[in-house]
Short mmCIF file of C-alpha atoms in Angstrom, two decimals:
data_model
loop_
_atom_site.label_atom_id
_atom_site.label_comp_id
_atom_site.label_asym_id
_atom_site.label_seq_id
_atom_site.Cartn_x
_atom_site.Cartn_y
_atom_site.Cartn_z
CA UNK A 265 -0.18 18.26 25.23
CA UNK A 266 -1.88 18.09 21.40
CA UNK A 267 -2.28 15.91 18.96
CA UNK A 268 -1.75 18.67 16.22
CA UNK A 269 0.38 20.62 18.01
CA UNK A 270 4.29 19.03 19.26
CA UNK A 271 5.45 19.71 22.36
CA UNK A 272 8.96 19.18 23.78
CA UNK A 273 8.46 18.12 27.46
CA UNK A 274 5.91 15.80 29.21
CA UNK A 275 3.47 17.31 31.45
CA UNK A 276 0.91 16.08 33.99
CA UNK A 277 -1.94 14.98 32.55
CA UNK A 278 -0.53 14.34 29.14
CA UNK A 279 -1.21 11.06 26.94
CA UNK A 280 2.40 9.25 25.82
CA UNK A 281 3.04 6.49 23.87
CA UNK A 282 5.51 3.88 25.77
CA UNK A 283 7.61 2.52 22.73
CA UNK A 284 9.25 -1.33 23.73
CA UNK A 285 9.61 -1.78 19.92
CA UNK A 286 7.89 -1.56 16.55
CA UNK A 287 5.45 -4.67 17.50
CA UNK A 288 4.96 -3.71 21.21
CA UNK A 289 4.08 -0.18 22.29
CA UNK A 290 0.97 1.20 24.29
CA UNK A 291 -0.48 4.57 25.46
CA UNK A 292 -0.60 6.00 28.97
CA UNK A 293 -1.98 8.96 30.49
CA UNK A 294 0.63 10.62 32.63
CA UNK A 295 -0.28 11.46 36.21
CA UNK A 296 1.63 12.50 39.03
CA UNK A 297 2.01 9.60 41.74
CA UNK A 298 1.44 6.85 39.03
CA UNK A 299 3.18 4.02 38.08
CA UNK A 300 3.26 2.04 34.71
CA UNK A 301 3.99 -1.85 34.64
CA UNK A 302 6.34 -3.10 31.70
CA UNK A 303 7.94 -5.97 31.08
CA UNK A 304 11.15 -4.66 31.76
CA UNK A 305 9.95 -3.03 35.07
CA UNK A 306 8.00 -0.40 36.42
CA UNK A 307 8.08 3.28 35.16
CA UNK A 308 7.49 6.30 37.85
CA UNK A 309 5.56 8.92 36.51
CA UNK A 310 6.80 11.51 38.83
CA UNK A 311 10.29 10.96 38.47
CA UNK A 312 10.72 9.16 35.13
CA UNK A 313 7.83 11.15 33.03
CA UNK A 314 7.09 14.34 33.95
CA UNK A 315 9.60 17.35 33.12
CA UNK A 316 11.46 14.75 30.84
CA UNK A 317 11.76 15.51 26.96
CA UNK A 318 9.62 13.28 24.47
CA UNK A 319 11.63 10.86 22.89
CA UNK A 320 13.73 10.06 25.85
CA UNK A 321 15.16 6.96 27.04
CA UNK A 322 13.43 5.88 30.17
CA UNK A 323 15.28 3.27 32.30
CA UNK A 324 12.63 1.01 34.31
CA UNK A 325 13.24 -0.86 37.62
CA UNK A 326 14.74 -4.03 36.18
CA UNK A 327 17.08 -2.40 34.29
CA UNK A 328 15.50 -2.10 31.02
CA UNK A 329 14.60 0.54 28.86
CA UNK A 330 11.84 2.33 26.84
CA UNK A 331 11.40 5.34 24.72
CA UNK A 332 8.42 7.74 25.45
CA UNK A 333 7.10 9.43 22.66
CA UNK A 334 4.75 11.82 21.67
CA UNK A 335 1.37 11.07 20.32
CA UNK A 336 0.34 11.45 16.65
CA UNK A 337 -2.82 10.19 14.79
CA UNK A 338 -0.61 7.65 13.11
CA UNK A 339 0.41 6.29 16.38
CA UNK A 340 -2.73 6.62 18.24
CA UNK A 341 -4.42 4.31 15.54
CA UNK A 342 -1.67 1.72 16.28
CA UNK A 343 -2.36 1.86 20.00
CA UNK A 344 -6.57 3.32 20.60
CA UNK A 345 -8.76 1.40 22.54
CA UNK A 346 -10.96 -0.42 20.26
CA UNK A 347 -14.60 0.25 20.85
CA UNK A 348 -15.21 -0.51 17.02
CA UNK A 349 -13.59 -1.60 13.85
CA UNK A 350 -11.23 0.96 12.97
CA UNK A 351 -9.63 2.26 9.52
CA UNK A 352 -6.04 1.74 9.42
CA UNK A 353 -3.22 4.36 8.14
CA UNK A 354 -3.19 2.91 4.48
CA UNK A 355 -7.05 3.60 4.03
CA UNK A 356 -6.95 7.14 5.83
CA UNK A 357 -4.13 8.59 3.76
CA UNK A 358 -5.90 7.76 0.39
CA UNK A 359 -9.20 9.01 2.30
CA UNK A 360 -7.47 12.34 3.11
CA UNK A 361 -5.85 12.83 -0.37
CA UNK A 362 -8.91 11.71 -2.42
CA UNK A 363 -11.13 14.00 -0.20
CA UNK A 364 -8.67 16.91 -1.06
CA UNK A 365 -8.73 17.85 2.79
CA UNK A 366 -6.27 20.79 3.79
CA UNK A 367 -5.76 23.05 6.52
CA UNK A 368 -9.13 25.05 6.66
CA UNK A 369 -11.24 22.38 5.26
CA UNK A 370 -14.76 21.57 6.75
CA UNK A 371 -15.40 17.96 7.22
CA UNK A 372 -18.46 16.02 8.18
CA UNK A 373 -18.06 12.27 9.66
CA UNK A 374 -20.36 9.61 10.46
CA UNK A 375 -19.90 7.44 12.63
CA UNK A 376 -17.14 8.39 14.84
CA UNK A 377 -16.45 4.94 16.33
CA UNK A 378 -13.03 4.42 18.00
CA UNK A 379 -11.80 7.85 16.54
CA UNK A 380 -9.07 6.73 14.55
CA UNK A 381 -10.11 8.53 11.31
CA UNK A 382 -11.25 11.14 13.50
CA UNK A 383 -7.64 12.16 14.72
CA UNK A 384 -6.15 12.43 11.49
CA UNK A 385 -8.80 14.34 9.99
CA UNK A 386 -8.49 16.82 12.65
CA UNK A 387 -4.87 16.88 12.49
CA UNK A 388 -5.14 17.67 8.62
CA UNK A 389 -7.80 20.44 8.77
CA UNK A 390 -6.04 22.17 11.75
CA UNK A 391 -5.42 25.04 12.71
CA UNK A 392 -8.40 26.77 11.07
CA UNK A 393 -10.84 24.09 9.80
CA UNK A 394 -13.29 21.82 11.81
CA UNK A 395 -14.65 18.23 12.00
CA UNK A 396 -18.32 17.55 12.73
CA UNK A 397 -18.69 13.81 13.58
CA UNK A 398 -21.87 12.08 14.32
CA UNK A 399 -21.99 8.70 16.25
CA UNK A 400 -25.41 6.71 16.62
CA UNK A 401 -24.19 4.87 19.86
CA UNK A 402 -24.61 7.57 22.82
CA UNK A 403 -21.63 5.93 25.40
CA UNK A 404 -19.22 5.94 22.08
CA UNK A 405 -20.03 9.43 21.42
CA UNK A 406 -19.41 10.24 25.00
CA UNK A 407 -15.95 8.56 25.11
CA UNK A 408 -15.25 10.30 21.91
CA UNK A 409 -15.87 13.63 23.08
CA UNK A 410 -13.68 13.01 26.22
CA UNK A 411 -10.75 11.78 24.52
CA UNK A 412 -11.00 14.79 21.82
CA UNK A 413 -10.67 16.88 25.16
CA UNK A 414 -7.82 15.00 26.73
CA UNK A 415 -5.94 15.09 23.65
CA UNK A 416 -6.26 19.10 23.23
CA UNK A 417 -8.27 19.13 19.74
CA UNK A 418 -11.85 20.07 21.22
CA UNK A 419 -12.04 23.19 19.85
CA UNK A 420 -11.55 21.58 16.49
CA UNK A 421 -14.28 18.88 16.44
CA UNK A 422 -18.03 18.73 17.22
CA UNK A 423 -19.43 15.34 18.40
CA UNK A 424 -23.24 14.91 17.91
CA UNK A 425 -25.01 11.79 19.10
CA UNK A 426 -28.09 10.98 16.43
CA UNK A 427 -28.86 9.08 13.56
CA UNK A 428 -27.20 10.40 10.58
CA UNK A 429 -29.66 8.43 8.16
CA UNK A 430 -32.80 10.15 10.00
CA UNK A 431 -31.52 13.72 11.22
CA UNK A 432 -28.16 14.13 9.13
CA UNK A 433 -25.00 15.97 10.17
CA UNK A 434 -26.47 19.00 11.89
CA UNK A 435 -25.06 21.48 9.09
CA UNK A 436 -26.00 22.36 5.82
CA UNK A 437 -24.30 23.66 2.55
CA UNK A 438 -20.83 24.37 4.57
CA UNK A 439 -18.83 21.18 4.19
CA UNK A 440 -15.82 20.65 1.82
CA UNK A 441 -15.89 16.79 2.15
CA UNK A 442 -18.17 14.03 3.91
CA UNK A 443 -17.20 10.80 5.30
CA UNK A 444 -19.51 7.81 5.84
CA UNK A 445 -18.88 4.50 7.47
CA UNK A 446 -22.13 3.14 8.37
CA UNK A 447 -24.14 -0.10 7.79
CA UNK A 448 -26.43 1.46 4.97
CA UNK A 449 -24.84 4.72 3.47
CA UNK A 450 -27.22 5.10 0.80
CA UNK A 451 -29.81 5.95 3.35
CA UNK A 452 -27.57 9.25 4.22
CA UNK A 453 -26.47 10.28 0.82
CA UNK A 454 -29.23 12.64 0.68
CA UNK A 455 -28.05 14.28 3.94
CA UNK A 456 -24.64 14.26 2.97
CA UNK A 457 -25.64 16.41 -0.03
CA UNK A 458 -27.22 19.06 1.93
CA UNK A 459 -24.20 19.23 4.27
CA UNK A 460 -21.70 19.88 1.23
CA UNK A 461 -20.99 23.00 -0.21
CA UNK A 462 -23.17 24.42 -3.19
CA UNK A 463 -20.70 22.95 -5.86
CA UNK A 464 -17.24 20.71 -5.73
CA UNK A 465 -17.60 18.75 -2.24
CA UNK A 466 -16.46 15.60 -2.15
CA UNK A 467 -17.96 12.37 -0.74
CA UNK A 468 -16.53 9.27 0.45
CA UNK A 469 -17.97 5.89 1.75
CA UNK A 470 -16.22 3.08 3.41
CA UNK A 471 -18.11 -0.28 3.01
CA UNK A 472 -16.60 -3.75 3.46
CA UNK A 473 -19.22 -5.38 1.23
CA UNK A 474 -19.67 -4.89 -2.66
CA UNK A 475 -23.57 -5.03 -2.41
CA UNK A 476 -23.37 -1.88 -0.04
CA UNK A 477 -21.22 -0.37 -2.82
CA UNK A 478 -23.57 -1.20 -5.35
CA UNK A 479 -26.78 0.44 -3.51
CA UNK A 480 -24.40 3.33 -2.34
CA UNK A 481 -23.14 4.14 -6.15
CA UNK A 482 -27.10 4.04 -6.97
CA UNK A 483 -28.34 6.50 -4.51
CA UNK A 484 -25.39 8.91 -5.65
CA UNK A 485 -26.50 8.89 -9.15
CA UNK A 486 -29.88 9.52 -8.15
CA UNK A 487 -29.01 12.42 -6.06
CA UNK A 488 -26.68 14.30 -8.87
CA UNK A 489 -23.27 13.19 -7.83
CA UNK A 490 -20.36 12.74 -10.72
CA UNK A 491 -17.12 11.26 -10.68
CA UNK A 492 -18.23 8.24 -9.18
CA UNK A 493 -15.40 5.38 -8.43
CA UNK A 494 -15.02 2.95 -6.36
CA UNK A 495 -11.34 1.38 -5.31
CA UNK A 496 -9.77 -0.93 -2.83
CA UNK A 497 -6.25 -0.63 -0.92
CA UNK A 498 -4.22 -3.83 -0.62
CA UNK A 499 -0.97 -3.43 1.22
CA UNK A 500 1.76 -5.99 0.37
CA UNK A 501 5.22 -6.20 2.50
CA UNK A 502 8.68 -7.28 1.65
CA UNK A 503 11.18 -8.13 4.01
CA UNK A 504 14.84 -7.61 2.22
CA UNK A 505 17.04 -10.59 2.91
CA UNK A 506 20.29 -11.77 1.73
CA UNK A 507 19.95 -15.25 -0.29
CA UNK A 508 22.50 -17.37 -1.87
CA UNK A 509 21.76 -18.61 -5.56
CA UNK A 510 23.77 -21.04 -7.46
CA UNK A 511 25.42 -19.26 -10.87
CA UNK A 512 24.17 -21.67 -13.73
CA UNK A 513 26.83 -23.43 -15.95
CA UNK A 514 26.53 -21.61 -19.38
CA UNK A 515 29.28 -23.47 -21.24
CA UNK A 516 32.01 -21.34 -20.37
CA UNK A 517 33.11 -22.82 -17.41
CA UNK A 518 34.37 -25.78 -19.47
CA UNK A 519 36.61 -23.89 -21.78
CA UNK A 520 38.24 -21.87 -18.46
CA UNK A 521 38.50 -25.34 -16.60
CA UNK A 522 41.21 -26.62 -19.43
CA UNK A 523 42.89 -23.38 -19.55
CA UNK A 524 43.37 -23.31 -15.97
CA UNK A 525 44.39 -26.74 -15.56
CA UNK A 526 41.11 -27.81 -13.64
CA UNK A 527 41.04 -31.43 -13.20
CA UNK A 528 37.30 -32.12 -13.11
CA UNK A 529 38.15 -35.71 -12.22
CA UNK A 530 40.03 -34.75 -8.91
CA UNK A 531 37.44 -35.14 -6.03
CA UNK A 532 38.73 -31.78 -4.32
CA UNK A 533 37.01 -29.87 -7.26
CA UNK A 534 33.59 -31.43 -7.09
CA UNK A 535 30.49 -31.26 -4.77
CA UNK A 536 31.99 -27.97 -3.19
CA UNK A 537 29.25 -26.38 -1.67
CA UNK A 538 30.50 -22.38 -2.36
CA UNK A 539 31.89 -23.33 -5.71
CA UNK A 540 29.09 -21.73 -7.72
CA UNK A 541 27.01 -19.73 -5.14
CA UNK A 542 26.56 -15.82 -5.12
CA UNK A 543 24.93 -13.88 -2.45
CA UNK A 544 22.07 -10.97 -3.60
CA UNK A 545 20.11 -8.80 -1.66
CA UNK A 546 16.68 -9.71 -2.36
CA UNK A 547 12.82 -8.68 -1.72
CA UNK A 548 10.57 -11.53 -0.12
CA UNK A 549 6.76 -11.07 0.42
CA UNK A 550 5.68 -12.13 3.89
CA UNK A 551 3.66 -15.51 4.07
CA UNK A 552 0.60 -13.72 5.12
CA UNK A 553 -0.56 -10.52 4.27
CA UNK A 554 -3.56 -8.16 5.42
CA UNK A 555 -6.49 -8.93 2.84
CA UNK A 556 -9.60 -7.00 2.28
CA UNK A 557 -10.45 -4.18 4.44
CA UNK A 558 -13.15 -2.36 2.57
CA UNK A 559 -14.16 -0.79 -0.46
CA UNK A 560 -13.81 3.19 -0.95
CA UNK A 561 -16.35 4.73 -3.00
CA UNK A 562 -15.70 8.42 -3.85
CA UNK A 563 -17.90 11.10 -5.81
CA UNK A 564 -17.97 14.71 -6.64
CA UNK A 565 -21.10 17.27 -5.74
CA UNK A 566 -22.08 18.32 -9.18
#
């Protein structure tokens, strides 16, 4: 099983996604002899999972059922164990596009955190690219290294435990892109420039506060980066609903009533709740929406 290569059959040792609904799913490591508890009952790995096809509908012990899905970076982002705050698909998609990533690209990342963005970057640069990711916290670095091995992508990523602001990324003049998600990204701009290829490499910095963005932009200008721009992604979701609206009386109704024998004095013709109502399909925004996540600052090595 690999996050970058799809497999048809569930095998012992795989990471699978148990899908109960769009708002209810969780990852499970498939192991011979193990069981997983759900609100619909027990799933027995040996008989219910191993050997079945991904996407199968599995019946639990209480008679309810779930789907077993092959993991993807998007599903992992929604279900991973949080060791830090993570980036979600809304920001990840624009980062991947603006950094101009493709199969074969070399990317440097700091910090690794929970590995949400890392999995998406690995899938994008596979099968011939590589990700160099740096994590300051030793336990998080070790856990990320274990997860990459479990997910079958260890050959596409190198995890380093060090302070990128002091020691850099450990590579020079090879990266097509650099991504920074650290408290003081302006201190790592020099190391990012050293890691990027001779000309045309792209850099992105993610910061939640505008003061961080200001200092980062000044550092980028100091080190000769060009095309510096900052943007923010805000996602607004709409629900499609059927609503009833009253058709306004624009004056023609009175003429029609006289010609058809409509008697406005007749109580049966007054107060009808459906007399002038018509149903429409309409998009209605949610009452609550996700607001600010962070600012994305992009630049190009001149």
